[in-house]
Amino acid sequence: MLGSIFRIIDIHLEGRVWIIQMKLSSDNDHDLKLIFDHMKNELAGGGETNLLSFGIVLRKMGKFDAAEKYYLRLLKTLAHDHPDIVNCYHALGVVAREKGDYDSSLQWHQKSLEIKMRTLESDDPGLAHSHNSIGNVYDTKGDYRRALESYEKALVIWQRAFGEDHWKVAMCFNNIGGIYQEEKRYSEALKYHQKALNIRQKCLPVDHPDLGESHNNIASVHGCLGQYDFALKHLNQSLRISKKSLPPRHPDIGITLENMGNVYENKGELQAALSYFKKAATIYHDALPSNHPNIVKIEELIRRVSSKLK
């Protein structure tokens, strides 16, 4: 089956052995192969994967506890001057944010950034990676001023390094759009999310998860504007992409389902809203720690809609 690739279904730890459940995908599964090739380039710049790559795969599957354990074990095995230490700190920061531990996330990212600032040029793309991730944490914590400052630092560096039509530039536009949405600057939010989508459509495979994220974010702005039919159109596109490119219990699918529930609640279709909230809750409970903010929020949404139906 030379040239075939595998779709990863599940990864878990049994004792001291990693069990990877995979499904063979044929050579004809062209869209999946494009996504696989792009992720390989993202992980290793198109070359051989490094020690961090397995942890990145775990994280992208939503296996945050497993990814964290892998990175912490990896840190113990690396020499004090190993070049992967700074990347390991960064990866632990990303995982901590995904788990809802925002203070730890900032600490890991700051450790990574401090090393990079000592060892890299001021316009090195690696610095932008740290600034963007620190922005993600501040964004999630609701500190939008600091988040925007970090995103703009990352954007300037990446635009100089890669030009406009690059997926990392699109990621910054996407993040800045999210800040403007939180600040209720909906016209600017929509502009930045659309810029992100346009770039991603140019440089990413047709069913890449980032395209699903863009559709989700555009839908969210339309929902805030009361444009529910436009919102559902983009959410359905996001859900289709996510189901094709992500594991079935990935938190990103839960986020899309939650957003669909929000739209239906705003439309007054409470049974549909409750159905989508429960589907999202099932995924969150399976994929996230029990105290994760997403779980707390979805349970409150379920209680609220259920009380309206009584």
PDB file of C-alpha atoms in Angstrom:
ATOM      1  CA  MET A   1       0.000   0.000   0.000  1.00  0.00           C
ATOM      2  CA  LEU A   2       2.879   2.346  -0.827  1.00  0.00           C
ATOM      3  CA  GLY A   3       1.754   5.968  -0.897  1.00  0.00           C
ATOM      4  CA  SER A   4      -1.206   5.356   1.404  1.00  0.00           C
ATOM      5  CA  ILE A   5      -1.646   7.334   4.614  1.00  0.00           C
ATOM      6  CA  PHE A   6      -3.464   6.708   7.860  1.00  0.00           C
ATOM      7  CA  ARG A   7      -6.297   8.593   9.550  1.00  0.00           C
ATOM      8  CA  ILE A   8      -5.561   8.610  13.300  1.00  0.00           C
ATOM      9  CA  ILE A   9      -8.712   7.589  15.192  1.00  0.00           C
ATOM     10  CA  ASP A  10      -7.451   7.518  18.782  1.00  0.00           C
ATOM     11  CA  ILE A  11      -4.277   7.672  20.886  1.00  0.00           C
ATOM     12  CA  HIS A  12      -4.041   6.583  24.509  1.00  0.00           C
ATOM     13  CA  LEU A  13      -1.511   5.298  27.004  1.00  0.00           C
ATOM     14  CA  GLU A  14      -1.654   1.727  28.322  1.00  0.00           C
ATOM     15  CA  GLY A  15       0.957   1.249  30.998  1.00  0.00           C
ATOM     16  CA  ARG A  16       4.120   2.590  29.384  1.00  0.00           C
ATOM     17  CA  VAL A  17       3.024   1.955  25.796  1.00  0.00           C
ATOM     18  CA  TRP A  18       1.305   4.419  23.483  1.00  0.00           C
ATOM     19  CA  ILE A  19      -1.589   2.767  21.617  1.00  0.00           C
ATOM     20  CA  ILE A  20      -2.374   4.446  18.293  1.00  0.00           C
ATOM     21  CA  GLN A  21      -5.590   3.408  16.540  1.00  0.00           C
ATOM     22  CA  MET A  22      -5.425   4.234  12.837  1.00  0.00           C
ATOM     23  CA  LYS A  23      -7.589   3.756   9.787  1.00  0.00           C
ATOM     24  CA  LEU A  24      -5.939   3.222   6.429  1.00  0.00           C
ATOM     25  CA  SER A  25      -6.983   5.800   3.864  1.00  0.00           C
ATOM     26  CA  SER A  26      -6.565   5.026   0.196  1.00  0.00           C
ATOM     27  CA  ASP A  27      -4.476   7.006  -2.278  1.00  0.00           C
ATOM     28  CA  ASN A  28      -7.738   8.376  -3.645  1.00  0.00           C
ATOM     29  CA  ASP A  29      -8.495  10.240  -0.409  1.00  0.00           C
ATOM     30  CA  HIS A  30      -6.864  13.296  -1.933  1.00  0.00           C
ATOM     31  CA  ASP A  31      -8.214  15.947   0.433  1.00  0.00           C
ATOM     32  CA  LEU A  32      -7.014  14.063   3.506  1.00  0.00           C
ATOM     33  CA  LYS A  33      -3.551  13.629   1.985  1.00  0.00           C
ATOM     34  CA  LEU A  34      -3.325  17.381   1.365  1.00  0.00           C
ATOM     35  CA  ILE A  35      -4.158  18.047   5.015  1.00  0.00           C
ATOM     36  CA  PHE A  36      -1.601  15.444   6.118  1.00  0.00           C
ATOM     37  CA  ASP A  37       1.104  17.006   3.919  1.00  0.00           C
ATOM     38  CA  HIS A  38       0.344  20.503   5.218  1.00  0.00           C
ATOM     39  CA  MET A  39       0.504  19.320   8.836  1.00  0.00           C
ATOM     40  CA  LYS A  40       3.833  17.622   8.096  1.00  0.00           C
ATOM     41  CA  ASN A  41       5.186  20.921   6.758  1.00  0.00           C
ATOM     42  CA  GLU A  42       3.788  22.723   9.799  1.00  0.00           C
ATOM     43  CA  LEU A  43       5.423  20.253  12.188  1.00  0.00           C
ATOM     44  CA  ALA A  44       8.823  20.009  10.568  1.00  0.00           C
ATOM     45  CA  GLY A  45       9.161  22.548   7.792  1.00  0.00           C
ATOM     46  CA  GLY A  46       8.745  19.797   5.236  1.00  0.00           C
ATOM     47  CA  GLY A  47      11.645  17.741   6.593  1.00  0.00           C
ATOM     48  CA  GLU A  48      11.772  14.874   9.040  1.00  0.00           C
ATOM     49  CA  THR A  49       9.585  15.169  12.126  1.00  0.00           C
ATOM     50  CA  ASN A  50      11.438  15.926  15.371  1.00  0.00           C
ATOM     51  CA  LEU A  51      11.022  14.869  18.989  1.00  0.00           C
ATOM     52  CA  LEU A  52       8.163  17.323  19.507  1.00  0.00           C
ATOM     53  CA  SER A  53       6.068  16.097  16.600  1.00  0.00           C
ATOM     54  CA  PHE A  54       4.314  13.275  18.447  1.00  0.00           C
ATOM     55  CA  GLY A  55       3.196  15.670  21.165  1.00  0.00           C
ATOM     56  CA  ILE A  56       1.861  18.061  18.536  1.00  0.00           C
ATOM     57  CA  VAL A  57      -0.184  15.253  16.986  1.00  0.00           C
ATOM     58  CA  LEU A  58      -1.601  14.393  20.426  1.00  0.00           C
ATOM     59  CA  ARG A  59      -2.544  18.033  21.013  1.00  0.00           C
ATOM     60  CA  LYS A  60      -4.172  18.453  17.612  1.00  0.00           C
ATOM     61  CA  MET A  61      -6.292  15.398  18.412  1.00  0.00           C
ATOM     62  CA  GLY A  62      -7.435  17.008  21.662  1.00  0.00           C
ATOM     63  CA  LYS A  63      -5.423  14.572  23.815  1.00  0.00           C
ATOM     64  CA  PHE A  64      -4.151  17.340  26.084  1.00  0.00           C
ATOM     65  CA  ASP A  65      -3.249  15.260  29.157  1.00  0.00           C
ATOM     66  CA  ALA A  66      -1.295  12.813  27.016  1.00  0.00           C
ATOM     67  CA  ALA A  67       0.492  15.651  25.211  1.00  0.00           C
ATOM     68  CA  GLU A  68       1.431  17.296  28.509  1.00  0.00           C
ATOM     69  CA  LYS A  69       2.807  14.023  29.913  1.00  0.00           C
ATOM     70  CA  TYR A  70       4.832  13.487  26.748  1.00  0.00           C
ATOM     71  CA  TYR A  71       6.381  16.972  26.821  1.00  0.00           C
ATOM     72  CA  LEU A  72       7.220  16.769  30.533  1.00  0.00           C
ATOM     73  CA  ARG A  73       8.905  13.398  30.035  1.00  0.00           C
ATOM     74  CA  LEU A  74      10.753  14.794  27.033  1.00  0.00           C
ATOM     75  CA  LEU A  75      12.056  17.729  29.086  1.00  0.00           C
ATOM     76  CA  LYS A  76      13.592  15.314  31.581  1.00  0.00           C
ATOM     77  CA  THR A  77      15.533  13.541  28.832  1.00  0.00           C
ATOM     78  CA  LEU A  78      16.929  16.620  27.055  1.00  0.00           C
ATOM     79  CA  ALA A  79      20.333  18.109  27.819  1.00  0.00           C
ATOM     80  CA  HIS A  80      20.166  21.566  29.420  1.00  0.00           C
ATOM     81  CA  ASP A  81      21.363  23.217  26.193  1.00  0.00           C
ATOM     82  CA  HIS A  82      19.261  21.147  23.782  1.00  0.00           C
ATOM     83  CA  PRO A  83      17.565  23.350  21.130  1.00  0.00           C
ATOM     84  CA  ASP A  84      14.210  21.607  21.657  1.00  0.00           C
ATOM     85  CA  ILE A  85      13.904  22.833  25.257  1.00  0.00           C
ATOM     86  CA  VAL A  86      12.597  26.247  24.196  1.00  0.00           C
ATOM     87  CA  ASN A  87      10.058  24.580  21.906  1.00  0.00           C
ATOM     88  CA  CYS A  88       9.059  22.185  24.667  1.00  0.00           C
ATOM     89  CA  TYR A  89       8.317  25.142  26.961  1.00  0.00           C
ATOM     90  CA  HIS A  90       6.226  26.688  24.205  1.00  0.00           C
ATOM     91  CA  ALA A  91       4.329  23.447  23.603  1.00  0.00           C
ATOM     92  CA  LEU A  92       3.577  23.071  27.314  1.00  0.00           C
ATOM     93  CA  GLY A  93       2.211  26.617  27.273  1.00  0.00           C
ATOM     94  CA  VAL A  94      -0.132  25.752  24.421  1.00  0.00           C
ATOM     95  CA  VAL A  95      -1.359  22.598  26.160  1.00  0.00           C
ATOM     96  CA  ALA A  96      -1.886  24.404  29.476  1.00  0.00           C
ATOM     97  CA  ARG A  97      -4.089  26.978  27.756  1.00  0.00           C
ATOM     98  CA  GLU A  98      -6.118  24.243  26.076  1.00  0.00           C
ATOM     99  CA  LYS A  99      -6.632  22.675  29.515  1.00  0.00           C
ATOM    100  CA  GLY A 100      -7.784  25.988  30.983  1.00  0.00           C
ATOM    101  CA  ASP A 101      -4.688  26.540  33.165  1.00  0.00           C
ATOM    102  CA  TYR A 102      -3.961  30.061  31.948  1.00  0.00           C
ATOM    103  CA  ASP A 103      -1.440  31.124  34.589  1.00  0.00           C
ATOM    104  CA  SER A 104       0.740  28.078  33.920  1.00  0.00           C
ATOM    105  CA  SER A 105       0.375  28.696  30.206  1.00  0.00           C
ATOM    106  CA  LEU A 106       1.727  32.240  30.526  1.00  0.00           C
ATOM    107  CA  GLN A 107       4.637  31.010  32.652  1.00  0.00           C
ATOM    108  CA  TRP A 108       5.659  28.410  30.070  1.00  0.00           C
ATOM    109  CA  HIS A 109       5.355  30.876  27.189  1.00  0.00           C
ATOM    110  CA  GLN A 110       7.344  33.550  29.020  1.00  0.00           C
ATOM    111  CA  LYS A 111      10.139  31.035  29.704  1.00  0.00           C
ATOM    112  CA  SER A 112      10.207  30.178  26.009  1.00  0.00           C
ATOM    113  CA  LEU A 113      10.123  33.838  24.929  1.00  0.00           C
ATOM    114  CA  GLU A 114      12.942  34.835  27.303  1.00  0.00           C
ATOM    115  CA  ILE A 115      15.256  32.240  25.761  1.00  0.00           C
ATOM    116  CA  LYS A 116      14.289  33.257  22.226  1.00  0.00           C
ATOM    117  CA  MET A 117      14.936  36.946  22.952  1.00  0.00           C
ATOM    118  CA  ARG A 118      18.461  36.058  24.118  1.00  0.00           C
ATOM    119  CA  THR A 119      19.274  33.804  21.190  1.00  0.00           C
ATOM    120  CA  LEU A 120      17.327  35.045  18.135  1.00  0.00           C
ATOM    121  CA  GLU A 121      17.299  38.181  15.999  1.00  0.00           C
ATOM    122  CA  SER A 122      14.507  40.656  16.782  1.00  0.00           C
ATOM    123  CA  ASP A 123      12.680  39.837  13.528  1.00  0.00           C
ATOM    124  CA  ASP A 124      12.963  36.051  13.770  1.00  0.00           C
ATOM    125  CA  PRO A 125       9.613  34.289  13.076  1.00  0.00           C
ATOM    126  CA  GLY A 126      10.125  32.194  16.200  1.00  0.00           C
ATOM    127  CA  LEU A 127       9.548  35.291  18.327  1.00  0.00           C
ATOM    128  CA  ALA A 128       6.245  35.894  16.551  1.00  0.00           C
ATOM    129  CA  HIS A 129       5.175  32.382  17.450  1.00  0.00           C
ATOM    130  CA  SER A 130       5.638  33.183  21.146  1.00  0.00           C
ATOM    131  CA  HIS A 131       3.959  36.595  20.899  1.00  0.00           C
ATOM    132  CA  ASN A 132       0.949  35.023  19.186  1.00  0.00           C
ATOM    133  CA  SER A 133       0.606  32.288  21.797  1.00  0.00           C
ATOM    134  CA  ILE A 134       0.935  34.767  24.666  1.00  0.00           C
ATOM    135  CA  GLY A 135      -1.786  36.776  22.938  1.00  0.00           C
ATOM    136  CA  ASN A 136      -3.958  33.658  22.885  1.00  0.00           C
ATOM    137  CA  VAL A 137      -3.684  33.335  26.661  1.00  0.00           C
ATOM    138  CA  TYR A 138      -4.439  36.996  27.369  1.00  0.00           C
ATOM    139  CA  ASP A 139      -7.326  36.751  24.905  1.00  0.00           C
ATOM    140  CA  THR A 140      -8.813  33.777  26.742  1.00  0.00           C
ATOM    141  CA  LYS A 141      -8.355  35.557  30.088  1.00  0.00           C
ATOM    142  CA  GLY A 142     -10.269  38.568  28.749  1.00  0.00           C
ATOM    143  CA  ASP A 143      -7.254  40.907  28.827  1.00  0.00           C
ATOM    144  CA  TYR A 144      -7.895  42.180  25.311  1.00  0.00           C
ATOM    145  CA  ARG A 145      -5.464  45.112  25.408  1.00  0.00           C
ATOM    146  CA  ARG A 146      -2.476  42.867  26.115  1.00  0.00           C
ATOM    147  CA  ALA A 147      -3.771  40.252  23.703  1.00  0.00           C
ATOM    148  CA  LEU A 148      -4.004  42.771  20.862  1.00  0.00           C
ATOM    149  CA  GLU A 149      -0.501  44.082  21.617  1.00  0.00           C
ATOM    150  CA  SER A 150       0.895  40.548  21.384  1.00  0.00           C
ATOM    151  CA  TYR A 151      -1.005  39.713  18.194  1.00  0.00           C
ATOM    152  CA  GLU A 152       0.186  42.904  16.500  1.00  0.00           C
ATOM    153  CA  LYS A 153       3.822  42.124  17.397  1.00  0.00           C
ATOM    154  CA  ALA A 154       3.428  38.685  15.844  1.00  0.00           C
ATOM    155  CA  LEU A 155       1.693  40.073  12.752  1.00  0.00           C
ATOM    156  CA  VAL A 156       4.464  42.581  11.966  1.00  0.00           C
ATOM    157  CA  ILE A 157       7.174  39.912  12.189  1.00  0.00           C
ATOM    158  CA  TRP A 158       5.296  37.319  10.136  1.00  0.00           C
ATOM    159  CA  GLN A 159       4.297  39.789   7.415  1.00  0.00           C
ATOM    160  CA  ARG A 160       7.944  40.810   7.015  1.00  0.00           C
ATOM    161  CA  ALA A 161       9.104  37.204   6.966  1.00  0.00           C
ATOM    162  CA  PHE A 162       6.435  35.565   4.789  1.00  0.00           C
ATOM    163  CA  GLY A 163       4.418  38.253   3.008  1.00  0.00           C
ATOM    164  CA  GLU A 164       0.649  38.541   3.161  1.00  0.00           C
ATOM    165  CA  ASP A 165      -0.583  35.188   1.820  1.00  0.00           C
ATOM    166  CA  HIS A 166       0.688  32.894   4.553  1.00  0.00           C
ATOM    167  CA  TRP A 167      -1.280  30.783   7.016  1.00  0.00           C
ATOM    168  CA  LYS A 168       0.485  32.359  10.006  1.00  0.00           C
ATOM    169  CA  VAL A 169      -0.531  35.844   8.861  1.00  0.00           C
ATOM    170  CA  ALA A 170      -4.077  34.504   8.485  1.00  0.00           C
ATOM    171  CA  MET A 171      -3.901  33.200  12.052  1.00  0.00           C
ATOM    172  CA  CYS A 172      -3.034  36.695  13.311  1.00  0.00           C
ATOM    173  CA  PHE A 173      -5.874  38.281  11.329  1.00  0.00           C
ATOM    174  CA  ASN A 174      -8.197  35.656  12.789  1.00  0.00           C
ATOM    175  CA  ASN A 175      -7.057  36.412  16.334  1.00  0.00           C
ATOM    176  CA  ILE A 176      -7.332  40.183  15.897  1.00  0.00           C
ATOM    177  CA  GLY A 177     -10.824  39.697  14.494  1.00  0.00           C
ATOM    178  CA  GLY A 178     -11.722  37.833  17.664  1.00  0.00           C
ATOM    179  CA  ILE A 179     -10.551  40.750  19.808  1.00  0.00           C
ATOM    180  CA  TYR A 180     -12.668  43.215  17.829  1.00  0.00           C
ATOM    181  CA  GLN A 181     -15.680  40.945  18.214  1.00  0.00           C
ATOM    182  CA  GLU A 182     -15.248  40.852  21.990  1.00  0.00           C
ATOM    183  CA  GLU A 183     -15.080  44.653  21.931  1.00  0.00           C
ATOM    184  CA  LYS A 184     -18.319  44.700  19.880  1.00  0.00           C
ATOM    185  CA  ARG A 185     -16.552  46.269  16.897  1.00  0.00           C
ATOM    186  CA  TYR A 186     -18.378  43.894  14.587  1.00  0.00           C
ATOM    187  CA  SER A 187     -17.622  45.539  11.242  1.00  0.00           C
ATOM    188  CA  GLU A 188     -13.874  45.399  11.932  1.00  0.00           C
ATOM    189  CA  ALA A 189     -14.176  41.863  13.306  1.00  0.00           C
ATOM    190  CA  LEU A 190     -15.912  40.659  10.149  1.00  0.00           C
ATOM    191  CA  LYS A 191     -13.275  42.353   7.976  1.00  0.00           C
ATOM    192  CA  TYR A 192     -10.393  40.611   9.756  1.00  0.00           C
ATOM    193  CA  HIS A 193     -12.102  37.212   9.850  1.00  0.00           C
ATOM    194  CA  GLN A 194     -12.859  37.473   6.134  1.00  0.00           C
ATOM    195  CA  LYS A 195      -9.217  38.399   5.421  1.00  0.00           C
ATOM    196  CA  ALA A 196      -8.141  35.325   7.383  1.00  0.00           C
ATOM    197  CA  LEU A 197     -10.567  33.100   5.458  1.00  0.00           C
ATOM    198  CA  ASN A 198      -9.440  34.487   2.089  1.00  0.00           C
ATOM    199  CA  ILE A 199      -5.776  33.749   2.850  1.00  0.00           C
ATOM    200  CA  ARG A 200      -6.556  30.296   4.215  1.00  0.00           C
ATOM    201  CA  GLN A 201      -8.554  29.427   1.106  1.00  0.00           C
ATOM    202  CA  LYS A 202      -5.503  30.338  -0.986  1.00  0.00           C
ATOM    203  CA  CYS A 203      -2.823  28.465   0.942  1.00  0.00           C
ATOM    204  CA  LEU A 204      -4.482  25.592   2.837  1.00  0.00           C
ATOM    205  CA  PRO A 205      -6.095  22.308   1.730  1.00  0.00           C
ATOM    206  CA  VAL A 206      -9.817  22.553   1.082  1.00  0.00           C
ATOM    207  CA  ASP A 207     -10.853  20.777   4.310  1.00  0.00           C
ATOM    208  CA  HIS A 208      -8.128  22.020   6.641  1.00  0.00           C
ATOM    209  CA  PRO A 209      -9.407  22.607  10.223  1.00  0.00           C
ATOM    210  CA  ASP A 210      -8.332  26.270  10.105  1.00  0.00           C
ATOM    211  CA  LEU A 211     -10.927  26.885   7.392  1.00  0.00           C
ATOM    212  CA  GLY A 212     -13.541  25.465   9.723  1.00  0.00           C
ATOM    213  CA  GLU A 213     -12.330  27.850  12.417  1.00  0.00           C
ATOM    214  CA  SER A 214     -12.705  30.834  10.071  1.00  0.00           C
ATOM    215  CA  HIS A 215     -16.256  29.862   9.138  1.00  0.00           C
ATOM    216  CA  ASN A 216     -17.039  29.427  12.838  1.00  0.00           C
ATOM    217  CA  ASN A 217     -15.743  32.888  13.680  1.00  0.00           C
ATOM    218  CA  ILE A 218     -17.538  34.589  10.792  1.00  0.00           C
ATOM    219  CA  ALA A 219     -20.714  32.845  11.926  1.00  0.00           C
ATOM    220  CA  SER A 220     -20.203  34.147  15.443  1.00  0.00           C
ATOM    221  CA  VAL A 221     -20.051  37.758  14.237  1.00  0.00           C
ATOM    222  CA  HIS A 222     -23.175  37.299  12.099  1.00  0.00           C
ATOM    223  CA  GLY A 223     -24.896  35.862  15.165  1.00  0.00           C
ATOM    224  CA  CYS A 224     -23.977  38.934  17.204  1.00  0.00           C
ATOM    225  CA  LEU A 225     -25.509  41.073  14.444  1.00  0.00           C
ATOM    226  CA  GLY A 226     -28.728  39.032  14.513  1.00  0.00           C
ATOM    227  CA  GLN A 227     -28.035  37.616  11.043  1.00  0.00           C
ATOM    228  CA  TYR A 228     -28.878  34.056  12.057  1.00  0.00           C
ATOM    229  CA  ASP A 229     -29.303  32.502   8.617  1.00  0.00           C
ATOM    230  CA  PHE A 230     -25.826  33.694   7.579  1.00  0.00           C
ATOM    231  CA  ALA A 231     -24.489  32.388  10.882  1.00  0.00           C
ATOM    232  CA  LEU A 232     -25.992  28.920  10.357  1.00  0.00           C
ATOM    233  CA  LYS A 233     -24.660  28.801   6.794  1.00  0.00           C
ATOM    234  CA  HIS A 234     -21.084  29.315   8.002  1.00  0.00           C
ATOM    235  CA  LEU A 235     -21.533  27.016  11.006  1.00  0.00           C
ATOM    236  CA  ASN A 236     -22.694  24.183   8.776  1.00  0.00           C
ATOM    237  CA  GLN A 237     -19.624  24.706   6.586  1.00  0.00           C
ATOM    238  CA  SER A 238     -17.445  24.664   9.694  1.00  0.00           C
ATOM    239  CA  LEU A 239     -19.062  21.479  11.007  1.00  0.00           C
ATOM    240  CA  ARG A 240     -18.656  19.702   7.667  1.00  0.00           C
ATOM    241  CA  ILE A 241     -14.948  20.561   7.537  1.00  0.00           C
ATOM    242  CA  SER A 242     -14.325  19.667  11.190  1.00  0.00           C
ATOM    243  CA  LYS A 243     -16.034  16.287  10.930  1.00  0.00           C
ATOM    244  CA  LYS A 244     -13.923  15.453   7.889  1.00  0.00           C
ATOM    245  CA  SER A 245     -10.570  16.632   9.234  1.00  0.00           C
ATOM    246  CA  LEU A 246     -10.702  16.093  13.025  1.00  0.00           C
ATOM    247  CA  PRO A 247     -11.321  13.137  15.366  1.00  0.00           C
ATOM    248  CA  PRO A 248     -15.036  12.793  16.232  1.00  0.00           C
ATOM    249  CA  ARG A 249     -14.511  13.842  19.884  1.00  0.00           C
ATOM    250  CA  HIS A 250     -12.294  16.863  19.221  1.00  0.00           C
ATOM    251  CA  PRO A 251     -13.182  19.958  21.312  1.00  0.00           C
ATOM    252  CA  ASP A 252     -13.347  22.147  18.189  1.00  0.00           C
ATOM    253  CA  ILE A 253     -16.349  20.143  16.997  1.00  0.00           C
ATOM    254  CA  GLY A 254     -17.942  20.758  20.385  1.00  0.00           C
ATOM    255  CA  ILE A 255     -17.371  24.505  19.981  1.00  0.00           C
ATOM    256  CA  THR A 256     -19.151  24.504  16.619  1.00  0.00           C
ATOM    257  CA  LEU A 257     -22.076  22.532  18.052  1.00  0.00           C
ATOM    258  CA  GLU A 258     -22.283  24.935  20.994  1.00  0.00           C
ATOM    259  CA  ASN A 259     -22.335  27.894  18.610  1.00  0.00           C
ATOM    260  CA  MET A 260     -25.135  26.289  16.614  1.00  0.00           C
ATOM    261  CA  GLY A 261     -27.077  25.885  19.842  1.00  0.00           C
ATOM    262  CA  ASN A 262     -26.580  29.574  20.594  1.00  0.00           C
ATOM    263  CA  VAL A 263     -27.987  30.565  17.202  1.00  0.00           C
ATOM    264  CA  TYR A 264     -31.036  28.332  17.580  1.00  0.00           C
ATOM    265  CA  GLU A 265     -31.657  29.682  21.083  1.00  0.00           C
ATOM    266  CA  ASN A 266     -31.547  33.233  19.733  1.00  0.00           C
ATOM    267  CA  LYS A 267     -33.983  32.200  16.987  1.00  0.00           C
ATOM    268  CA  GLY A 268     -36.345  30.875  19.662  1.00  0.00           C
ATOM    269  CA  GLU A 269     -35.953  27.240  18.529  1.00  0.00           C
ATOM    270  CA  LEU A 270     -35.244  25.903  22.002  1.00  0.00           C
ATOM    271  CA  GLN A 271     -35.512  22.156  21.344  1.00  0.00           C
ATOM    272  CA  ALA A 272     -32.925  22.430  18.576  1.00  0.00           C
ATOM    273  CA  ALA A 273     -30.725  24.576  20.817  1.00  0.00           C
ATOM    274  CA  LEU A 274     -30.888  22.031  23.650  1.00  0.00           C
ATOM    275  CA  SER A 275     -30.034  19.202  21.276  1.00  0.00           C
ATOM    276  CA  TYR A 276     -26.891  20.957  20.039  1.00  0.00           C
ATOM    277  CA  PHE A 277     -25.822  21.966  23.550  1.00  0.00           C
ATOM    278  CA  LYS A 278     -26.108  18.342  24.716  1.00  0.00           C
ATOM    279  CA  LYS A 279     -24.048  17.128  21.750  1.00  0.00           C
ATOM    280  CA  ALA A 280     -21.378  19.703  22.592  1.00  0.00           C
ATOM    281  CA  ALA A 281     -21.439  18.686  26.265  1.00  0.00           C
ATOM    282  CA  THR A 282     -20.857  15.035  25.368  1.00  0.00           C
ATOM    283  CA  ILE A 283     -17.709  15.976  23.454  1.00  0.00           C
ATOM    284  CA  TYR A 284     -16.432  18.367  26.124  1.00  0.00           C
ATOM    285  CA  HIS A 285     -16.889  15.822  28.925  1.00  0.00           C
ATOM    286  CA  ASP A 286     -15.003  13.241  26.895  1.00  0.00           C
ATOM    287  CA  ALA A 287     -12.153  15.493  25.754  1.00  0.00           C
ATOM    288  CA  LEU A 288     -11.581  18.088  28.491  1.00  0.00           C
ATOM    289  CA  PRO A 289     -10.836  18.170  32.245  1.00  0.00           C
ATOM    290  CA  SER A 290     -13.966  18.231  34.409  1.00  0.00           C
ATOM    291  CA  ASN A 291     -13.270  21.797  35.593  1.00  0.00           C
ATOM    292  CA  HIS A 292     -12.581  23.218  32.133  1.00  0.00           C
ATOM    293  CA  PRO A 293     -14.398  26.526  31.418  1.00  0.00           C
ATOM    294  CA  ASN A 294     -16.074  25.024  28.338  1.00  0.00           C
ATOM    295  CA  ILE A 295     -17.733  22.351  30.484  1.00  0.00           C
ATOM    296  CA  VAL A 296     -18.873  24.857  33.098  1.00  0.00           C
ATOM    297  CA  LYS A 297     -20.331  27.074  30.377  1.00  0.00           C
ATOM    298  CA  ILE A 298     -22.123  24.334  28.423  1.00  0.00           C
ATOM    299  CA  GLU A 299     -23.762  22.927  31.555  1.00  0.00           C
ATOM    300  CA  GLU A 300     -25.076  26.404  32.369  1.00  0.00           C
ATOM    301  CA  LEU A 301     -26.442  26.740  28.822  1.00  0.00           C
ATOM    302  CA  ILE A 302     -28.206  23.385  29.130  1.00  0.00           C
ATOM    303  CA  ARG A 303     -29.768  24.398  32.454  1.00  0.00           C
ATOM    304  CA  ARG A 304     -30.885  27.736  31.039  1.00  0.00           C
ATOM    305  CA  VAL A 305     -32.558  26.312  27.938  1.00  0.00           C
ATOM    306  CA  SER A 306     -34.085  23.419  29.889  1.00  0.00           C
ATOM    307  CA  SER A 307     -35.694  25.887  32.302  1.00  0.00           C
ATOM    308  CA  LYS A 308     -37.171  27.826  29.377  1.00  0.00           C
ATOM    309  CA  LEU A 309     -38.769  24.634  28.058  1.00  0.00           C
ATOM    310  CA  LYS A 310     -40.557  23.842  31.338  1.00  0.00           C
TER     311      LYS A 310
END
